[in-house]
Short mmCIF file of C-alpha atoms in Angstrom, two decimals:
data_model
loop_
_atom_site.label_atom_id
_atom_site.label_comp_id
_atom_site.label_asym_id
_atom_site.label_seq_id
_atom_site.Cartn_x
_atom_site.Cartn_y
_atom_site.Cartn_z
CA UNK G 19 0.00 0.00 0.00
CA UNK G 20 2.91 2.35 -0.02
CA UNK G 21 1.73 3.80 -3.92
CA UNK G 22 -1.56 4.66 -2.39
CA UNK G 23 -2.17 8.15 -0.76
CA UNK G 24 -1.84 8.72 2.79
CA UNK G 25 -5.68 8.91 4.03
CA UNK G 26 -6.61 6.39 2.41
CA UNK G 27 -4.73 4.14 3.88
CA UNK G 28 -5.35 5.49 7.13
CA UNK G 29 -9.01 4.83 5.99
CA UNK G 30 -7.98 1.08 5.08
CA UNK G 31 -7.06 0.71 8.73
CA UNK G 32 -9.77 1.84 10.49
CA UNK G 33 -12.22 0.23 7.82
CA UNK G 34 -10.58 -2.74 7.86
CA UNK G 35 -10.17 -3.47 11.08
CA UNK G 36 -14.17 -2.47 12.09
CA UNK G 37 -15.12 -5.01 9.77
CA UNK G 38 -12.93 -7.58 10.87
CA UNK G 39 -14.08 -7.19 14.55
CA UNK G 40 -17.47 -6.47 13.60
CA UNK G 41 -17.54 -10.04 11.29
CA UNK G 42 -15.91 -11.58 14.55
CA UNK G 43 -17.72 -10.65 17.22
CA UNK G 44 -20.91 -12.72 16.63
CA UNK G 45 -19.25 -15.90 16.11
CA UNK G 46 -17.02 -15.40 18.76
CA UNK G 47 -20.49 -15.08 20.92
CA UNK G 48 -21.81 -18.43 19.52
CA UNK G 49 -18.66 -20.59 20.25
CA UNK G 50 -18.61 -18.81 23.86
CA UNK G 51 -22.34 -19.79 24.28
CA UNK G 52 -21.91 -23.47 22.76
CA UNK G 53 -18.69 -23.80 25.55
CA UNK G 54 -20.26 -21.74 28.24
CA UNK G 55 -17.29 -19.55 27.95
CA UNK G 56 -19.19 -16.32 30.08
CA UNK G 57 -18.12 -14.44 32.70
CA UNK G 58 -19.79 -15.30 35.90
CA UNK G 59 -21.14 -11.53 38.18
CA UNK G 60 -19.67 -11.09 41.85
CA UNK G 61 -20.67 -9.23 44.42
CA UNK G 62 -17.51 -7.12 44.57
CA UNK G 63 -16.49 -5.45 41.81
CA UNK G 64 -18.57 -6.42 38.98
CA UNK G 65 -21.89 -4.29 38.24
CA UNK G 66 -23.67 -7.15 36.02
CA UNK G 67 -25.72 -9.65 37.29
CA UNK G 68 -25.96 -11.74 33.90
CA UNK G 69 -23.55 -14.28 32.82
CA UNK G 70 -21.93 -12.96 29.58
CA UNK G 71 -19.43 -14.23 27.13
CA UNK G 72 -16.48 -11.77 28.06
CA UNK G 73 -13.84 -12.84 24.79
CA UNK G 74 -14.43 -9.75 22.84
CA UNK G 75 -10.86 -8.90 23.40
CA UNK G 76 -9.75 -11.38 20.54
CA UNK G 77 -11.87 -9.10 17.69
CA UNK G 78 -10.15 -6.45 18.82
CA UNK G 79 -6.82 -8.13 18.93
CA UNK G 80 -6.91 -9.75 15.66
CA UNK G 81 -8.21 -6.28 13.83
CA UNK G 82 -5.28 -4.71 15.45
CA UNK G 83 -2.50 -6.98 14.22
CA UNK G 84 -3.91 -8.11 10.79
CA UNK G 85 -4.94 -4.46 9.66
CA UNK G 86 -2.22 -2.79 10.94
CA UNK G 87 0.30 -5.05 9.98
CA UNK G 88 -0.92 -5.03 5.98
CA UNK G 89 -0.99 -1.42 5.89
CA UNK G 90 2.31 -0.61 7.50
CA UNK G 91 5.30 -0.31 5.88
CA UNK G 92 7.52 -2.74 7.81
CA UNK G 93 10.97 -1.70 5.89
CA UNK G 94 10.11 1.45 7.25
CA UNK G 95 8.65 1.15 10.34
CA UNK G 96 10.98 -1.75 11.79
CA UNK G 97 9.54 -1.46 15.22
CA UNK G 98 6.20 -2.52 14.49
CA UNK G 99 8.17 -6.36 14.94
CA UNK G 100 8.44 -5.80 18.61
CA UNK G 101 5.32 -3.83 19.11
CA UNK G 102 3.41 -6.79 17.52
CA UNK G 103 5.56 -9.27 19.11
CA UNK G 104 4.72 -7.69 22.34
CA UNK G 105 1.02 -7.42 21.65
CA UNK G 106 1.06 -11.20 21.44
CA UNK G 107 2.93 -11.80 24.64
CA UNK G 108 0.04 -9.85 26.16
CA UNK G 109 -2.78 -11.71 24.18
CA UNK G 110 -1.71 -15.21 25.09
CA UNK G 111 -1.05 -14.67 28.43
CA UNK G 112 -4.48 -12.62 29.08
CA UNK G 113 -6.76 -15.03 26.71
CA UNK G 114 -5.75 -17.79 29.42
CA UNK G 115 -7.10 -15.24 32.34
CA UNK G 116 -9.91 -15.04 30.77
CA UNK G 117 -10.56 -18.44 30.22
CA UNK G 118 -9.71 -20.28 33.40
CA UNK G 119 -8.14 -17.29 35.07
CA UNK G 120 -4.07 -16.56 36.32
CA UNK G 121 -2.69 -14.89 39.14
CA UNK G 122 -2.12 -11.36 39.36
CA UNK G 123 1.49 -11.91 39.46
CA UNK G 124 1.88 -13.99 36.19
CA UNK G 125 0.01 -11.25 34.38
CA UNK G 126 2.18 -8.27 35.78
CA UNK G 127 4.93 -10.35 34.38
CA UNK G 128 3.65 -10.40 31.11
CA UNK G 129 3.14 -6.58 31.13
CA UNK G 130 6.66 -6.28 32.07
CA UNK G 131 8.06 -8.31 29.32
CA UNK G 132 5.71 -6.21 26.56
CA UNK G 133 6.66 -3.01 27.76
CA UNK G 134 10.17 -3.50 28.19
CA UNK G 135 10.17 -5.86 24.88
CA UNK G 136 8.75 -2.15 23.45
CA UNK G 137 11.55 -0.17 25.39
CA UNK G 138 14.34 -2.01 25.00
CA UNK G 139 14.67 -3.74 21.37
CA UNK G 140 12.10 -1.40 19.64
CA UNK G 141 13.71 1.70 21.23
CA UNK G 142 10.30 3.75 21.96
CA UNK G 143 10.37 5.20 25.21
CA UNK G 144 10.27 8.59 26.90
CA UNK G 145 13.20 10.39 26.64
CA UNK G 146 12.77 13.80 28.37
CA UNK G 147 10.13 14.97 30.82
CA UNK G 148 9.93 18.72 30.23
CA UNK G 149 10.35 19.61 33.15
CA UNK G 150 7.66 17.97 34.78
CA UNK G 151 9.01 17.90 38.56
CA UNK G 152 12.59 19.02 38.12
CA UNK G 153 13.23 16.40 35.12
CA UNK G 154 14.33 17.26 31.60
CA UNK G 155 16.38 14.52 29.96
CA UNK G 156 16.18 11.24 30.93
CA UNK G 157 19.41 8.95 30.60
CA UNK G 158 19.31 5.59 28.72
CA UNK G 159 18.46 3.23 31.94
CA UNK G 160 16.13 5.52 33.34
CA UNK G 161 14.69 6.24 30.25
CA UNK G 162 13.60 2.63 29.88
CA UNK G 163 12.77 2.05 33.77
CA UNK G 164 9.96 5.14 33.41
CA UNK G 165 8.89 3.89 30.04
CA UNK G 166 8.37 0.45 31.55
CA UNK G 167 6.28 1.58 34.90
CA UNK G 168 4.75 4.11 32.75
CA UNK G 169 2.76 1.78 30.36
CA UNK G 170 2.26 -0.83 32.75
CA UNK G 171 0.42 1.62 34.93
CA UNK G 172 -1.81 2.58 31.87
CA UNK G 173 -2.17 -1.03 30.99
CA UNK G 174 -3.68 -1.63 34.17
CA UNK G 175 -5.81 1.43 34.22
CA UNK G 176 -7.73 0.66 31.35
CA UNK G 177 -8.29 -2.87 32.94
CA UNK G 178 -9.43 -1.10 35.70
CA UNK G 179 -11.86 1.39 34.24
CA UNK G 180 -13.38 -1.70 32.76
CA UNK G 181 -16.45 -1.87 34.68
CA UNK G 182 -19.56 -0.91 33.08
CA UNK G 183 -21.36 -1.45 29.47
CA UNK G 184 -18.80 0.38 26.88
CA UNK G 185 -16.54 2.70 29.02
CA UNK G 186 -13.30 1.23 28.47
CA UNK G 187 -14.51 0.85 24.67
CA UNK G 188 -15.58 4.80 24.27
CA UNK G 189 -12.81 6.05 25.88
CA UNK G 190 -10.64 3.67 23.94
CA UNK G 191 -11.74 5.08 20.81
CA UNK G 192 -11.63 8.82 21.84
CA UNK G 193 -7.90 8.08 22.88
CA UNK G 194 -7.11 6.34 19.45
CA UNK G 195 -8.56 8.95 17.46
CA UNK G 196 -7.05 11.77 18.91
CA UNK G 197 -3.57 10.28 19.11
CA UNK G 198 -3.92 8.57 15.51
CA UNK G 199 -5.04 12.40 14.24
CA UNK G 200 -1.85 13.62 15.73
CA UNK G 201 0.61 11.04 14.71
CA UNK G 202 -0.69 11.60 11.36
CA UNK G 203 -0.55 15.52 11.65
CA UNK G 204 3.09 14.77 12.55
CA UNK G 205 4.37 12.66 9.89
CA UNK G 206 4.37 9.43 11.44
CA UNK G 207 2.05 7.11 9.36
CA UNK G 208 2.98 3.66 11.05
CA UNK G 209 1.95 4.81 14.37
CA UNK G 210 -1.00 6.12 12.36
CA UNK G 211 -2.21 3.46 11.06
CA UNK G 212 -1.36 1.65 14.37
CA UNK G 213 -4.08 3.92 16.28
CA UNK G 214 -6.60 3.88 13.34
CA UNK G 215 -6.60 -0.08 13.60
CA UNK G 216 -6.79 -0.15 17.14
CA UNK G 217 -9.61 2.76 16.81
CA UNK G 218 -11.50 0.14 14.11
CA UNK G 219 -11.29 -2.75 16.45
CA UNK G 220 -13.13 -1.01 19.17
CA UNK G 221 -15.49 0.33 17.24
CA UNK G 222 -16.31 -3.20 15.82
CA UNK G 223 -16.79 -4.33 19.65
CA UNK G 224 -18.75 -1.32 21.10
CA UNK G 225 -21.03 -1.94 18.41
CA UNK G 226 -22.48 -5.50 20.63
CA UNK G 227 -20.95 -3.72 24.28
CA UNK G 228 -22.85 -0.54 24.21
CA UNK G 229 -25.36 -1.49 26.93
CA UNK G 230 -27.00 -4.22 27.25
CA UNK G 231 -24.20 -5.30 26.53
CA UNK G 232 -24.29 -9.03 24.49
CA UNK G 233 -20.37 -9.62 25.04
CA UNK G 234 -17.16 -7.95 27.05
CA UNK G 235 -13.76 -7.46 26.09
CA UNK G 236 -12.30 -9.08 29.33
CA UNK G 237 -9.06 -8.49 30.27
CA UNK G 238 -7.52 -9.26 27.25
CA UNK G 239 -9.15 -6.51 25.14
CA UNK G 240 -8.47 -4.05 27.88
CA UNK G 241 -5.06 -4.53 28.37
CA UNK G 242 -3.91 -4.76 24.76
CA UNK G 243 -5.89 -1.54 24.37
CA UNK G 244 -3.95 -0.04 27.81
CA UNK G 245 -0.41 -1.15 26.17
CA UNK G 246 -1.32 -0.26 22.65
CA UNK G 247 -1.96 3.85 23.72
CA UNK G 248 0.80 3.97 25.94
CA UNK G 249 2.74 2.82 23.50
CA UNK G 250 1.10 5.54 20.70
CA UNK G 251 1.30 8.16 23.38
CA UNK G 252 5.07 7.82 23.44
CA UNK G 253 5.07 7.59 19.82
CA UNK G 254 3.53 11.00 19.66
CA UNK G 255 5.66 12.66 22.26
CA UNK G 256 8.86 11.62 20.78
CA UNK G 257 7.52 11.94 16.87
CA UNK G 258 7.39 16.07 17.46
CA UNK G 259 9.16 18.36 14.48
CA UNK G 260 8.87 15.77 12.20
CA UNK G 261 6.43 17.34 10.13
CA UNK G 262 6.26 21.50 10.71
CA UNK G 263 3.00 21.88 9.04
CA UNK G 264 1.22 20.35 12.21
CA UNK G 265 -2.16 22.60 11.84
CA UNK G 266 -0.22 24.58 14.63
CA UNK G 267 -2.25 22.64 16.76
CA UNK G 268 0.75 21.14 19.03
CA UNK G 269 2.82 24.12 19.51
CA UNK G 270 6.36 22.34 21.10
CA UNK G 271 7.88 19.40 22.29
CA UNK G 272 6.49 19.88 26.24
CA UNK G 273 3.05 20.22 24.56
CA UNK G 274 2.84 16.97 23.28
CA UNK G 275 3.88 15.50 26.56
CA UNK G 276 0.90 17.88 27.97
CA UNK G 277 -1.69 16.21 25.56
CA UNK G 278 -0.81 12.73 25.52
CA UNK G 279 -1.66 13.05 29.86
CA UNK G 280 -4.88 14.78 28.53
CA UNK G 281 -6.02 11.77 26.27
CA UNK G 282 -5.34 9.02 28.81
CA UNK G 283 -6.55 11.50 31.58
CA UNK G 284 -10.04 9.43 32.81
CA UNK G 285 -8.13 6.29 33.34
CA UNK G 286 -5.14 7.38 34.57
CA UNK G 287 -6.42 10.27 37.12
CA UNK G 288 -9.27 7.34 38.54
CA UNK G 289 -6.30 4.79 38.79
CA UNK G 290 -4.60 6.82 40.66
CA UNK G 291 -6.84 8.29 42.67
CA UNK G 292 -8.32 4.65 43.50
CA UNK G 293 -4.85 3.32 44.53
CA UNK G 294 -3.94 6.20 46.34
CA UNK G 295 -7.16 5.79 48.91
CA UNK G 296 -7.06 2.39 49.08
CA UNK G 297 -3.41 2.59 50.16
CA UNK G 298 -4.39 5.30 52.73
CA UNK G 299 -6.85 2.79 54.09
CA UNK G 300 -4.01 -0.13 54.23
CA UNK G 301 -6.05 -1.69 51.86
CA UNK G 302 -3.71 -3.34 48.63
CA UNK G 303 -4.04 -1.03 45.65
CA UNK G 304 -5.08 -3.98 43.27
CA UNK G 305 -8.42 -4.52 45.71
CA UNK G 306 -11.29 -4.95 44.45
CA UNK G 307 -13.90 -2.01 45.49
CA UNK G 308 -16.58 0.24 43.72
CA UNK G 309 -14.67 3.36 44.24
CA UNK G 310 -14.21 4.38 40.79
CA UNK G 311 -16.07 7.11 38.94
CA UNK G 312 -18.47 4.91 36.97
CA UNK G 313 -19.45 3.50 39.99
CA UNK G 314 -19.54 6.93 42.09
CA UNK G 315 -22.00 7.79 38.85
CA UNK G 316 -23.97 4.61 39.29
CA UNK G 317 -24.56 5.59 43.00
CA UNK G 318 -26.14 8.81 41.34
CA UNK G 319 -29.31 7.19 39.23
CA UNK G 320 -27.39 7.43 36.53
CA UNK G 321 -27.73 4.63 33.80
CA UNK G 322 -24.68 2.79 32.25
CA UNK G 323 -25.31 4.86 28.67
CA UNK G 324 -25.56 8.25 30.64
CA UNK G 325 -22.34 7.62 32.59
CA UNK G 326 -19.87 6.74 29.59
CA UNK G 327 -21.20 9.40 27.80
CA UNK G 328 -20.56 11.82 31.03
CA UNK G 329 -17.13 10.69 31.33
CA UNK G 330 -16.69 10.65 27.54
CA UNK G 331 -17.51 14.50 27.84
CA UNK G 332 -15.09 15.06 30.64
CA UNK G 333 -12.16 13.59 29.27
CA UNK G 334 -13.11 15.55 26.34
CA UNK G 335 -13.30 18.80 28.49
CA UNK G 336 -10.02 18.03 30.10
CA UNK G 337 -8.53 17.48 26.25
CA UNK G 338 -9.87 21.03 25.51
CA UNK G 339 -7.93 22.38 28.84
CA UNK G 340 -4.78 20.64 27.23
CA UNK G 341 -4.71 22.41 24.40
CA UNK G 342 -5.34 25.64 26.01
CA UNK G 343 -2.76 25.46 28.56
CA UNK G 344 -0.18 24.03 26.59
CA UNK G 345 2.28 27.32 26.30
CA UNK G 346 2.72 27.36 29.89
CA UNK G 347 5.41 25.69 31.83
CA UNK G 348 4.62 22.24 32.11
CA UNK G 349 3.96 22.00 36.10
CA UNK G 350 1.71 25.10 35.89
CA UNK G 351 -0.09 23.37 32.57
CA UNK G 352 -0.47 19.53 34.58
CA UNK G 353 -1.86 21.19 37.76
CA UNK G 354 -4.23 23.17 36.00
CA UNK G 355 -5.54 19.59 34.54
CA UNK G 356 -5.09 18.26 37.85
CA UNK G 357 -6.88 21.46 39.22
CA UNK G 358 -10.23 20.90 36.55
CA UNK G 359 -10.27 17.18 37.59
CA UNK G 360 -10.39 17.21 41.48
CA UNK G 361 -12.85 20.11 40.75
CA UNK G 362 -15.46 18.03 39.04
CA UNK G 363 -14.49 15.11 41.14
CA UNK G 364 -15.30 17.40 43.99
CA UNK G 365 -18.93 18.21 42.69
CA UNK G 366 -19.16 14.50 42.14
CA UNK G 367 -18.21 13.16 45.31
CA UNK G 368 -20.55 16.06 47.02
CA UNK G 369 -23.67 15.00 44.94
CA UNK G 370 -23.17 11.47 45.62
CA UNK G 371 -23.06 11.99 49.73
CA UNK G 372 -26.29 14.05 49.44
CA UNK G 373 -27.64 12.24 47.08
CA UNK G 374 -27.00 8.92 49.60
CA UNK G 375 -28.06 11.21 52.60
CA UNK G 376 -31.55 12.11 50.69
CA UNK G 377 -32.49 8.42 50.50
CA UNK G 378 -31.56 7.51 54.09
CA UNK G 379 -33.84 9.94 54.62
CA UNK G 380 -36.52 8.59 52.61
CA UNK G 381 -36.38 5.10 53.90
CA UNK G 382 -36.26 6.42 57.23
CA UNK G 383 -39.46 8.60 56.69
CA UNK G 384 -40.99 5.58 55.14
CA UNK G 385 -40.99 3.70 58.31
CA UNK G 386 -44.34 3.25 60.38
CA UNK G 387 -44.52 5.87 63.12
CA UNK G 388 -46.15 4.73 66.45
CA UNK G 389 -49.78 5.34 66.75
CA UNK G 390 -50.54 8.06 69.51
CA UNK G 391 -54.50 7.22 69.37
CA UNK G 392 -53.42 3.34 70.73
CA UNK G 393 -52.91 4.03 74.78
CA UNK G 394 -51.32 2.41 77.49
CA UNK G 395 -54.27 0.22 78.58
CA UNK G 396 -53.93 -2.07 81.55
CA UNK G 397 -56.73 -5.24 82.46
CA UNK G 398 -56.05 -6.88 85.60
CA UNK G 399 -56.75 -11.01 85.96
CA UNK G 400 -58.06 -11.62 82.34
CA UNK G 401 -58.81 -15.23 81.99
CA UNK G 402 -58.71 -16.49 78.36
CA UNK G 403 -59.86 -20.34 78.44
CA UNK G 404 -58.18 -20.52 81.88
CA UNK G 405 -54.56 -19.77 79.55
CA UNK G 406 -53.83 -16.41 80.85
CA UNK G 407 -54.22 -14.83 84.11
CA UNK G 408 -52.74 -11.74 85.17
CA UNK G 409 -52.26 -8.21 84.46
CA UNK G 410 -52.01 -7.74 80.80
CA UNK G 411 -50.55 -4.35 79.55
CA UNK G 412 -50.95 -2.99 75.92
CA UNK G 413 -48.46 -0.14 74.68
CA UNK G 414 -48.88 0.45 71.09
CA UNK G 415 -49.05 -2.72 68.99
CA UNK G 416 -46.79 -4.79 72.37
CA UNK G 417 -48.88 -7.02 74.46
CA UNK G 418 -47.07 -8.05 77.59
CA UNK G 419 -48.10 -10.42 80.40
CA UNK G 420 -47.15 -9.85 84.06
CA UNK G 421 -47.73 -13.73 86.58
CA UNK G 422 -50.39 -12.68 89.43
CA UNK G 423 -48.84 -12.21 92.93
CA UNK G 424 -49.91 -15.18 95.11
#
């Protein structure tokens, strides 16, 4: 495809992949129906109460690597070998988790061989921080060491923000989008076409995970989506300059390090958040809980629709604030995202403690209240059939007995 103009191949990608998943997806729910293949609802974490297949994961997978790997140009683009290579590490590993389920520990591992597969041999990490706490350039070690923490914290926080009908999935696409429009904006059509095919996957899924939703991604469509952005987020931060005509849109190197937080801003900012509180309870950051913001939504009256697309919006908003503050030094311009988040967050976790404070209040209200026409009334040495002899004392709807004295 290299004679063919540039959009259109970055068309072929996102085309091609959405069909692919979208061709998938049913069959993928027969075979999981015929083999009872479903995920089974808890009472901890999980907000569905049906059993549903949860192997959408391998659509998305499979229009990943088969789109994007026709329509890159792999004399060119010679890391897309270890990128793909390290997709698969993740995909094999996760498929099993999903099937008969691994240990935590056996799937961290795999994370750290993909990203450092990714930092290592295909050479795409973060170089320089901008500034961001003290740090400019980062030396070769260190450089991979952040690079390697860094996308295995996003890998996990789009596991974690996996929780309700088509969340991870919207905000999947939003992030793939944006980062695919940049890359190409930049020059870089490999990691283009990378994002578009990733963007096409998802797309194929949502379209059976929007809720109800007839089938989940499961772990191993959320973390190859989690690895996959982290891995076109550094892309974009270290692709700036390479094409000067960049709509003027990204306006220096810090900026793109500004944006790329931006994008992955829902999932990383309620990871983070999450882990931080839990720790501060001496609670393990990888506990299960319904702390996140989906579920703080939920807790609103809010339906599973209403709260992607609320989040969806946000992450948009905070996108907008990116791009706005992206001139300024780079602690001023991350605070003032941080500032905008714990703002709404604030108004969030506000409504949700009046909004649980209104209902106490109505169940309590609801009760029966004691009837002040029923009195105290005393009879002395009633004899029922000889059974019961005695005082007998009647407060409200309580009968009580008292034995004669003798």
């Amino acid at each position: 495809m290299t004679n063919l103009p540039v959009y259109i191949v970055y068309c072929l990608s996102f085309l091609g992949a959405l069909a692919l998943s979208m061709f998938s997806i049913p069959r993928i729910i027969y075979v999981a129906k015929r083999k009872r293949l479903f995920d089974v609802p808890d009472n901890q974490r999980k907000i569905h109460s049906r059993i549903i297949p949860n192997l959408g994961g391998v659509a998305i997978f499979f229009g990943l690597i088969i789109t994007a790997s026709i329509t890159i140009n792999a004399e060119v683009f010679h890391k897309w070998n270890y990128i793909a290579a390290s997709v698969l590490i993740l995909f094999i590993t996760v498929i099993k988790d999903d099937l008969i389920s691994l240990p935590p520990l056996k799937k961290m591992i795999a994370q750290f061989a993909a990203a450092f597969i990714t930092a290592y041999f295909a050479d795409i990490r973060l170089t320089s921080l901008h500034g961001l706490a003290g740090i400019y350039e980062l030396s070769y070690w260190p450089s991979i060491g952040f690079t390697v923490v860094g996308c295995m914290f996003i890998t996990n926080a789009f596991n974690l923000i996996d929780g309700i009908d088509g969340l991870a999935g919207s905000i999947g696409v939003l992030c793939s989008g944006i980062l695919g429009i940049c890359l190409a904006f930049e020059g870089n059509i490999s990691g283009a076409c990378i994002a578009f095919s990733l963007m096409g996957g998802i797309a194929g899924f949502l379209r059976y995970n929007i809720a109800p939703a007839k089938i989940f991604m499961g772990d191993t469509g959320s973390l190859i989506i989690g690895f996959t952005l982290s891995v076109l987020s550094i892309l974009f931060t270290t692709s700036f300059g390479s094409n000067p005509t960049f709509l003027r849109m990204v306006h220096a190197p810090q900026s793109t390090l500004i944006i790329s937080l931006a994008v992955l801003f829902i999932p990383v900012f309620d990871t983070f958040r999450v882990f931080v509180t839990r720790l501060m309870k001496g609670h393990s950051p990888f506990s299960a809980d319904k702390t996140h913001l989906h579920h703080y939504l939920l807790d609103l009256g809010f339906t599973h629709t209403r709260t992607v697309a609320i989040l969806f919006i946000a992450n948009m908003l905070i996108i907008a604030v990116a791009l706005f503050v992206q001139d300024y030094n780079v602690n001023i311009a991350v605070a003032s995202l941080l500032f905008v988040a714990f703002g709404m967050f604030a108004m969030l976790f506000v409504m949700r403690r009046r909004f649980a404070a209104n209902v106490q209040h109505e169940q309590t209200s609801q009760l029966p209240a004691p009837n002040p026409a029923i009195k105290k009334e005393s009879a002395t040495h009633v004899n029922v059939n000889g059974a019961i002899q005695g005082p007998l004392t009647l407060n409200g709807n309580k009968l009580t007995v008292e034995e004669p004295v003798h």
